[in-house]
Coordinates of C-alpha atoms and ligand atoms in Angstrom, one line a residue:
M1 CA 0.0 0.0 0.0
K2 CA 2.7 2.4 1.0
L3 CA 4.8 1.4 -2.1
A4 CA 1.8 1.8 -4.3
L5 CA 1.0 5.2 -2.9
L6 CA 4.7 6.3 -3.3
S7 CA 4.8 5.3 -6.9
M8 CA 1.5 6.9 -7.6
L9 CA 2.9 10.2 -6.0
M10 CA 6.1 10.0 -7.9
G11 CA 4.2 9.2 -11.2
A12 CA 2.1 12.3 -10.7
A13 CA 5.3 14.3 -10.0
F14 CA 7.0 13.1 -13.0
S15 CA 4.0 13.2 -15.4
A16 CA 3.6 17.0 -14.5
H17 CA 6.7 17.8 -16.4
A18 CA 6.9 14.9 -18.9
G19 CA 6.6 16.9 -22.1
S20 CA 3.5 18.9 -20.8
P21 CA 2.4 20.6 -24.0
L22 CA 3.7 24.1 -24.1
P23 CA 1.1 27.0 -24.6
A24 CA 0.9 27.5 -28.4
P25 CA 2.1 31.0 -29.5
V26 CA -0.7 33.4 -30.0
D27 CA -0.4 36.7 -32.1
Q28 CA -1.4 39.1 -29.4
N29 CA 0.3 41.7 -27.3
Y30 CA 2.2 40.4 -24.2
P31 CA 0.7 42.2 -21.2
G32 CA 3.8 44.1 -20.0
T33 CA 7.4 44.7 -20.9
L34 CA 10.5 42.3 -20.2
V35 CA 13.2 44.2 -18.5
L36 CA 16.7 42.8 -19.2
K37 CA 20.0 43.8 -17.5
V38 CA 23.2 42.3 -18.7
D39 CA 26.4 42.9 -16.9
A40 CA 29.1 42.2 -19.6
S41 CA 31.8 44.0 -17.7
D42 CA 33.7 40.8 -16.4
T43 CA 36.6 40.3 -18.8
V44 CA 38.6 38.2 -16.3
Q45 CA 36.0 35.3 -16.0
N46 CA 34.2 36.1 -19.2
I47 CA 30.8 35.6 -17.5
F48 CA 27.7 37.5 -18.6
R49 CA 25.5 38.0 -15.5
V50 CA 21.9 38.5 -16.3
K51 CA 18.8 39.8 -14.3
E52 CA 15.5 39.9 -16.0
S53 CA 12.1 40.7 -14.8
I54 CA 9.1 39.2 -16.6
P55 CA 5.6 40.5 -15.9
A56 CA 3.4 37.5 -14.7
K57 CA 0.2 36.6 -13.1
P58 CA -0.5 33.8 -10.7
G59 CA -0.9 30.3 -12.0
K60 CA 1.1 28.0 -14.4
M61 CA 3.6 29.6 -16.6
T62 CA 6.3 28.3 -18.9
L63 CA 9.5 30.2 -19.7
L64 CA 11.7 29.4 -22.7
Y65 CA 15.3 29.7 -23.5
P66 CA 15.5 30.3 -27.3
Q67 CA 16.5 27.0 -29.2
W68 CA 16.2 27.9 -32.9
V69 CA 18.5 30.7 -33.8
P70 CA 17.2 32.1 -37.1
A71 CA 20.5 32.9 -38.9
N72 CA 22.1 29.7 -37.6
H73 CA 19.7 27.4 -39.5
G74 CA 19.5 24.9 -36.7
P75 CA 18.4 24.1 -33.0
S76 CA 21.8 25.3 -31.9
S77 CA 21.5 27.9 -29.3
P78 CA 24.1 27.6 -26.5
I79 CA 22.0 26.3 -23.7
N80 CA 25.1 24.3 -22.5
Q81 CA 26.6 27.6 -21.5
F82 CA 23.4 28.7 -19.7
A83 CA 23.7 28.5 -15.8
G84 CA 22.7 29.6 -12.4
L85 CA 18.9 30.1 -12.9
K86 CA 17.2 31.4 -9.9
I87 CA 13.6 32.7 -10.0
S88 CA 11.9 34.7 -7.3
A89 CA 8.7 36.7 -6.8
N90 CA 8.2 39.5 -4.2
G91 CA 11.6 38.5 -2.9
K92 CA 10.7 34.8 -2.2
P93 CA 12.2 32.0 -4.2
V94 CA 9.9 30.2 -6.8
T95 CA 10.8 26.6 -7.7
W96 CA 11.2 25.8 -11.5
H97 CA 11.0 22.5 -13.2
R98 CA 12.8 21.8 -16.6
D99 CA 10.4 20.1 -19.0
N100 CA 11.4 16.3 -19.2
V101 CA 11.2 16.3 -23.1
N102 CA 11.8 19.8 -24.2
V103 CA 14.9 20.9 -22.3
F104 CA 14.5 24.6 -23.4
A105 CA 11.3 25.0 -21.4
F106 CA 11.1 25.7 -17.7
H107 CA 7.7 25.3 -15.9
V108 CA 6.8 27.5 -12.9
E109 CA 3.8 28.0 -10.6
V110 CA 3.4 31.7 -10.2
P111 CA 2.5 32.4 -6.5
A112 CA -0.6 34.4 -5.6
G113 CA 0.0 38.1 -5.3
T114 CA 2.8 38.1 -8.0
R115 CA 3.0 40.7 -10.7
T116 CA 6.6 40.2 -11.8
L117 CA 8.9 37.2 -11.8
D118 CA 12.5 38.1 -11.1
L119 CA 15.1 35.9 -12.9
E120 CA 18.8 35.6 -12.3
Y121 CA 21.2 33.5 -14.4
Q122 CA 24.6 33.6 -16.2
F123 CA 25.9 33.0 -19.7
L124 CA 29.2 31.3 -19.4
S125 CA 32.0 31.8 -22.0
P126 CA 33.9 28.7 -22.9
T127 CA 37.2 28.1 -21.0
E128 CA 38.5 26.1 -24.0
A129 CA 38.0 26.6 -27.7
N130 CA 36.2 23.1 -28.2
Q131 CA 33.4 24.2 -25.8
G132 CA 31.9 26.9 -28.0
R133 CA 32.7 30.3 -29.6
T134 CA 34.7 32.7 -27.5
T135 CA 32.4 35.8 -27.2
M136 CA 34.5 37.8 -24.7
T137 CA 38.2 38.6 -24.7
P138 CA 40.1 41.3 -22.8
E139 CA 39.5 43.7 -25.7
I140 CA 36.3 42.6 -27.4
L141 CA 32.8 41.3 -26.5
G142 CA 29.8 40.2 -28.7
I143 CA 26.3 39.7 -27.3
Q144 CA 23.8 37.6 -29.2
W145 CA 20.7 38.3 -27.3
H146 CA 19.1 34.9 -27.7
A147 CA 22.0 33.5 -25.5
V148 CA 21.1 35.8 -22.6
T149 CA 17.3 36.2 -22.8
M150 CA 14.4 34.0 -21.4
Y151 CA 10.8 34.7 -22.6
P152 CA 7.3 33.6 -21.7
A153 CA 5.7 30.8 -23.9
G154 CA 2.5 31.5 -25.5
Y155 CA 3.0 34.7 -27.5
Y156 CA 4.5 35.7 -30.8
T157 CA 8.0 37.1 -30.1
R158 CA 7.2 40.2 -32.3
R159 CA 4.4 41.0 -29.7
I160 CA 6.5 40.8 -26.6
P161 CA 8.1 44.3 -25.7
I162 CA 11.7 44.2 -24.1
Q163 CA 13.8 46.9 -22.7
A164 CA 17.6 46.1 -22.2
T165 CA 20.4 47.7 -20.5
V166 CA 24.0 46.5 -20.8
T167 CA 27.1 47.3 -18.7
V168 CA 30.2 47.2 -20.7
P169 CA 33.7 47.4 -19.4
Q170 CA 35.0 50.8 -18.5
G171 CA 35.2 53.2 -21.4
W172 CA 34.4 50.7 -24.1
Q173 CA 32.4 51.7 -27.2
Y174 CA 29.9 49.6 -29.1
G175 CA 28.0 49.0 -32.4
S176 CA 24.6 47.6 -32.8
A177 CA 21.5 48.2 -34.8
L178 CA 19.6 48.5 -31.5
E179 CA 18.6 52.2 -30.8
L180 CA 20.2 53.7 -27.7
D181 CA 18.0 55.6 -25.3
E182 CA 20.9 57.0 -23.2
R183 CA 24.4 56.1 -22.0
K184 CA 24.9 56.6 -18.3
G185 CA 28.6 55.9 -17.6
D186 CA 29.2 52.4 -18.9
D187 CA 25.5 51.4 -18.8
L188 CA 23.9 51.4 -22.3
V189 CA 20.2 51.9 -21.9
F190 CA 18.4 50.8 -25.0
K191 CA 14.9 51.8 -26.2
T192 CA 12.1 49.4 -25.8
T193 CA 11.7 47.2 -28.8
D194 CA 9.9 43.9 -29.6
L195 CA 11.6 40.6 -28.8
E196 CA 12.1 39.5 -32.5
T197 CA 13.8 42.8 -33.5
F198 CA 15.8 42.7 -30.3
V199 CA 17.3 39.1 -30.9
D200 CA 17.9 40.2 -34.6
S201 CA 20.1 43.2 -33.3
P202 CA 23.2 41.9 -31.6
L203 CA 26.0 44.0 -30.2
F204 CA 29.8 44.2 -30.4
A205 CA 31.7 46.4 -28.0
G206 CA 35.5 46.9 -27.6
H207 CA 38.3 48.7 -26.1
Y208 CA 39.7 49.5 -29.5
F209 CA 36.8 50.8 -31.7
K210 CA 36.2 52.9 -34.8
R211 CA 33.0 53.6 -36.6
Y212 CA 33.1 54.4 -40.4
D213 CA 30.3 56.0 -42.4
L214 CA 29.9 53.9 -45.5
D215 CA 27.4 56.1 -47.2
P216 CA 28.1 59.7 -46.2
G217 CA 25.2 62.1 -46.5
A218 CA 22.6 59.3 -47.0
K219 CA 19.1 59.5 -45.5
I220 CA 19.4 55.8 -44.6
P221 CA 22.8 55.5 -42.9
V222 CA 25.2 52.6 -43.2
H223 CA 28.1 52.2 -40.8
M224 CA 30.9 49.9 -40.3
N225 CA 31.6 49.4 -36.5
V226 CA 35.2 48.0 -36.2
V227 CA 36.6 46.3 -32.8
A228 CA 40.0 44.7 -32.8
D229 CA 42.7 43.3 -30.5
T230 CA 44.9 46.3 -31.1
A231 CA 44.6 50.1 -31.7
E232 CA 46.4 49.8 -35.1
A233 CA 44.0 47.1 -36.4
V234 CA 40.9 49.2 -36.5
E235 CA 42.4 51.9 -38.8
A236 CA 41.2 51.6 -42.4
K237 CA 43.2 53.5 -45.0
P238 CA 41.2 55.8 -47.3
E239 CA 41.6 53.5 -50.3
Q240 CA 40.4 50.6 -48.2
L241 CA 37.3 52.5 -46.9
E242 CA 36.5 53.5 -50.5
L243 CA 36.2 49.8 -51.6
H244 CA 33.7 49.2 -48.7
R245 CA 31.7 52.3 -49.8
N246 CA 31.7 50.8 -53.3
L247 CA 30.0 47.7 -51.9
I248 CA 27.1 49.9 -50.7
K249 CA 26.8 51.6 -54.1
Q250 CA 26.9 48.3 -56.0
A251 CA 24.3 46.7 -53.8
Y252 CA 21.9 49.6 -54.3
K253 CA 22.4 49.4 -58.1
L254 CA 21.5 45.7 -57.9
F255 CA 18.6 45.5 -55.6
Q256 CA 17.3 49.1 -56.1
S257 CA 15.8 49.1 -52.6
Q258 CA 16.6 49.3 -48.9
H259 CA 14.8 47.3 -46.2
Y260 CA 16.2 48.8 -43.2
K261 CA 16.0 52.1 -41.3
H262 CA 19.7 52.0 -40.8
Y263 CA 22.4 49.3 -41.2
D264 CA 25.4 48.4 -39.1
F265 CA 28.2 46.0 -40.0
L266 CA 29.6 44.8 -36.6
F267 CA 33.1 43.8 -37.6
A268 CA 35.6 42.2 -35.2
L269 CA 39.2 41.8 -36.2
S270 CA 40.9 39.4 -33.8
D271 CA 43.0 36.3 -33.4
E272 CA 41.0 35.5 -30.2
F273 CA 37.3 36.5 -30.6
G274 CA 35.5 33.6 -32.2
G275 CA 35.1 34.0 -36.1
V276 CA 31.6 34.7 -37.3
G277 CA 29.4 35.7 -40.2
R278 CA 25.8 36.0 -39.2
E279 CA 23.2 37.9 -41.0
H280 CA 20.5 40.2 -39.5
H281 CA 17.9 42.4 -40.9
Q282 CA 19.6 45.8 -40.1
S283 CA 23.1 44.6 -39.2
S284 CA 25.5 41.6 -39.4
E285 CA 28.1 40.0 -37.2
N286 CA 31.4 39.7 -38.9
G287 CA 34.5 38.3 -37.3
V288 CA 37.8 37.7 -39.2
K289 CA 41.5 37.6 -38.4
L290 CA 43.3 40.7 -36.9
D291 CA 45.2 41.6 -40.2
Y292 CA 42.2 42.4 -42.3
F293 CA 43.3 46.1 -42.8
T294 CA 47.0 45.8 -41.8
D295 CA 47.9 43.0 -44.1
W296 CA 45.7 43.9 -47.0
N297 CA 47.2 41.8 -49.8
K298 CA 47.0 38.6 -47.7
A299 CA 43.3 39.4 -46.6
E300 CA 41.7 39.1 -50.0
S301 CA 39.8 35.9 -49.3
M302 CA 38.3 37.4 -46.1
R303 CA 36.8 40.3 -48.1
G304 CA 34.0 38.2 -49.5
L305 CA 32.4 38.1 -46.0
L306 CA 30.8 41.6 -45.8
P307 CA 29.3 41.3 -49.3
H308 CA 27.7 38.1 -48.4
E309 CA 26.2 39.2 -45.0
F310 CA 25.1 42.5 -46.6
T311 CA 23.2 40.7 -49.4
H312 CA 21.4 38.8 -46.6
S313 CA 19.5 42.0 -45.6
W314 CA 17.6 41.5 -48.9
D315 CA 17.9 37.7 -49.5
G316 CA 17.1 35.8 -46.2
K317 CA 15.9 38.7 -44.0
F318 CA 13.6 40.8 -46.2
R319 CA 12.7 38.0 -48.6
R320 CA 12.4 35.0 -46.4
P321 CA 11.3 31.5 -47.2
A322 CA 7.9 30.6 -46.0
G323 CA 9.3 27.7 -43.9
Q324 CA 11.2 30.4 -41.9
D325 CA 8.0 32.2 -40.9
V326 CA 7.9 31.1 -37.3
P327 CA 6.1 32.7 -34.3
D328 CA 8.9 32.3 -31.8
F329 CA 12.5 31.0 -31.3
N330 CA 11.4 27.6 -30.1
T331 CA 9.4 26.6 -33.3
P332 CA 11.4 24.6 -35.7
L333 CA 12.7 26.3 -38.8
Q334 CA 12.1 24.6 -42.2
N335 CA 15.2 24.9 -44.3
D336 CA 14.1 23.5 -47.7
L337 CA 14.6 26.9 -49.5
L338 CA 18.0 27.7 -48.2
W339 CA 19.5 27.0 -51.6
V340 CA 17.8 30.4 -52.5
Y341 CA 18.4 32.1 -49.1
E342 CA 22.1 30.9 -48.9
G343 CA 22.9 29.9 -52.3
Q344 CA 21.8 33.0 -54.1
T345 CA 23.5 35.1 -51.3
Q346 CA 26.6 33.3 -52.0
F347 CA 26.3 34.1 -55.6
W348 CA 25.6 37.8 -55.1
G349 CA 28.3 37.9 -52.3
Q350 CA 30.8 36.8 -55.0
V351 CA 29.4 39.1 -57.7
L352 CA 29.4 42.2 -55.4
S353 CA 32.8 41.3 -54.1
A354 CA 34.1 41.7 -57.7
R355 CA 31.9 44.7 -58.6
S356 CA 32.9 46.6 -55.6
G357 CA 36.7 45.8 -56.2
L358 CA 36.9 44.3 -52.6
Q359 CA 38.1 41.2 -54.5
K360 CA 39.7 41.0 -58.0
S361 CA 37.3 39.5 -60.7
A362 CA 40.0 37.0 -61.5
S363 CA 40.0 35.8 -57.9
V364 CA 36.2 35.4 -57.7
R365 CA 36.2 33.5 -61.0
D366 CA 38.9 31.2 -59.5
Q367 CA 36.7 30.5 -56.5
I368 CA 33.7 29.6 -58.7
A369 CA 36.0 27.3 -60.8
V370 CA 37.3 25.6 -57.7
N371 CA 33.8 25.0 -56.5
A372 CA 32.8 23.7 -59.9
A373 CA 35.7 21.3 -60.0
R374 CA 34.9 20.1 -56.4
Y375 CA 31.3 19.3 -57.2
S376 CA 32.2 17.5 -60.4
S377 CA 33.8 14.7 -58.3
I378 CA 32.0 14.8 -55.0
A379 CA 30.7 11.2 -54.2
G380 CA 27.6 12.3 -52.2
R381 CA 26.0 13.7 -55.3
E382 CA 25.1 10.1 -56.2
W383 CA 22.6 9.9 -53.3
R384 CA 21.8 13.4 -52.0
T385 CA 20.3 16.4 -53.8
V386 CA 21.6 19.9 -52.9
Q387 CA 18.2 20.7 -51.4
D388 CA 18.6 17.6 -49.0
T389 CA 21.9 19.3 -47.7
T390 CA 19.8 22.3 -46.3
Y391 CA 19.0 19.9 -43.2
D392 CA 22.7 19.5 -42.4
P393 CA 22.7 22.3 -39.8
I394 CA 20.0 20.3 -38.1
I395 CA 21.5 16.8 -38.7
N396 CA 25.1 17.6 -37.8
S397 CA 25.2 21.0 -36.0
R398 CA 28.4 21.9 -38.1
R399 CA 30.6 19.3 -36.5
P400 CA 33.4 17.7 -38.6
L401 CA 32.5 14.7 -40.8
G402 CA 34.4 11.4 -41.3
W403 CA 33.4 10.8 -45.0
S404 CA 32.8 14.3 -46.2
S405 CA 32.8 13.6 -49.9
Y406 CA 30.3 10.8 -49.5
Q407 CA 28.2 12.4 -46.8
R408 CA 28.2 16.1 -48.4
S409 CA 27.6 19.0 -46.1
E410 CA 25.7 22.1 -46.5
D411 CA 26.3 22.2 -50.2
Y412 CA 23.4 24.6 -50.6
Y413 CA 25.9 27.4 -50.3
N414 CA 28.4 26.8 -53.0
E415 CA 26.5 24.4 -55.1
G416 CA 23.5 26.6 -54.7
A417 CA 25.6 29.5 -56.1
L418 CA 26.4 27.3 -59.1
I419 CA 22.7 26.8 -59.7
W420 CA 22.2 30.5 -59.8
L421 CA 25.2 31.0 -62.1
D422 CA 23.5 28.5 -64.4
V423 CA 20.2 30.5 -64.2
D424 CA 22.2 33.6 -65.0
T425 CA 23.8 32.3 -68.1
K426 CA 20.5 30.6 -69.3
L427 CA 18.8 34.0 -69.0
R428 CA 21.6 35.7 -70.9
E429 CA 21.5 32.9 -73.7
M430 CA 17.8 33.0 -74.1
S431 CA 17.4 36.7 -74.2
G432 CA 20.2 37.5 -76.5
D433 CA 22.1 39.1 -73.5
K434 CA 19.2 41.4 -72.6
L435 CA 18.3 39.7 -69.3
S436 CA 20.4 38.3 -66.4
L437 CA 20.0 37.5 -62.8
D438 CA 20.3 41.1 -62.1
D439 CA 16.8 41.5 -63.5
F440 CA 15.6 38.7 -61.1
A441 CA 17.2 40.7 -58.2
R442 CA 15.3 43.8 -59.0
K443 CA 12.0 42.1 -59.4
F444 CA 12.4 39.7 -56.4
Y445 CA 14.2 41.9 -53.8
G446 CA 13.5 45.4 -55.2
V447 CA 9.7 45.3 -54.4
K448 CA 8.2 47.3 -51.4
D449 CA 11.1 49.7 -51.0
G450 CA 11.5 50.7 -47.4
M451 CA 9.5 47.7 -46.0
N452 CA 11.6 46.5 -43.1
T453 CA 9.7 43.4 -42.0
A454 CA 9.9 39.9 -43.7
L455 CA 8.2 39.2 -47.1
H456 CA 7.8 35.4 -47.3
Y457 CA 8.1 33.3 -50.4
T458 CA 7.4 29.8 -51.6
F459 CA 9.2 27.9 -54.3
D460 CA 6.4 28.8 -56.8
D461 CA 7.1 32.5 -56.1
V462 CA 10.7 32.0 -57.0
V463 CA 9.8 30.2 -60.2
K464 CA 7.2 32.9 -61.1
Ligands
ZN501 ZN1 24.9 33.4 -45.4

């Protein structure tokens, strides 16, 4: 009897969290504003210390740590570096239970009389390179908000307001597409925005910092915010700056539209800060080696990164595959059209690198020839389509492969670009050189100039 009672009680306790269905996201305003405070000033232990208050009402509530990171194409958020979660209400501790099935969900019973839950937790930087990307060094830090933000389940993220404050190390400067309300000492107080825009607007800060205007006098400004390991490395020579300004001019000639209110390249030049290329609607995270400006002739291959990430503001962020139309950061992304999203961005990244002069035309043609040669002999083409490789960020999380030619991996980038090169040459052939993929770009990305939310598309839209 006692045993039976015990097992019944334990059963009840377990089943309460055994994959309880999460509240489905609803397209309605969240009642209240999340307030996030990130202390990013600890460059000794490299720990981001977070306090967050979430308006709540008594009863059952589920809090989520983001799982699906839009530009990363997989369920790859760094929950393994998330630690120290403590929740309280009116100064008293509140117990949380992690969902038994969905480890990104945390269930709480909000006590009577509660109007706000107070959360405390940390985001830990790796202590060794094989544990994850280094996002804080003695000179540079990068904050991807999905790594430091929890949010209530049950609402579209674009309907949840959030106000964030970040403390940076003393005297550091920063770049971000987030709009600042005011700087108080080393506290950056940002304007309230919605959670979707927030997570899409990361921040780089640094001891050595320089901000370059890439479109002087323009109504819609474009800036390059450079942080680096050394003071010398942030300095761009006038002729180098000119090539980056050409990139903006050439992109506007091609797309004939802008889908942002302002655009910020976040650009880290470092031998310690983790390399990165991640697109956002009004900004991009770019991280390459320290000698980008200082050893210019050696750096040519790195100069394809900014053209690629800038293209994404049109291809991937403004025009977005229908399968990427998700209500929150815990709903799976569908990757089947990434051969357009990434493949065509790879194509335009190469073309804009050449047209701006950031890379020599001959170098870009060589890259394309190398890819064509590689795909002419790759064994995995016998069993997998390019489209099937769009699922690799989910299947393999970008880990090394044992049999890479046979397995293939994420070929929707470079083989995707070859598809678009084929389309370009076909259009030129069939129209007697009157039409090319440039015309597709104008018709597909040049619509609704000034619209800075996503316009989704299907395969049929691309064909049309
Ligand atoms: Zn990309």
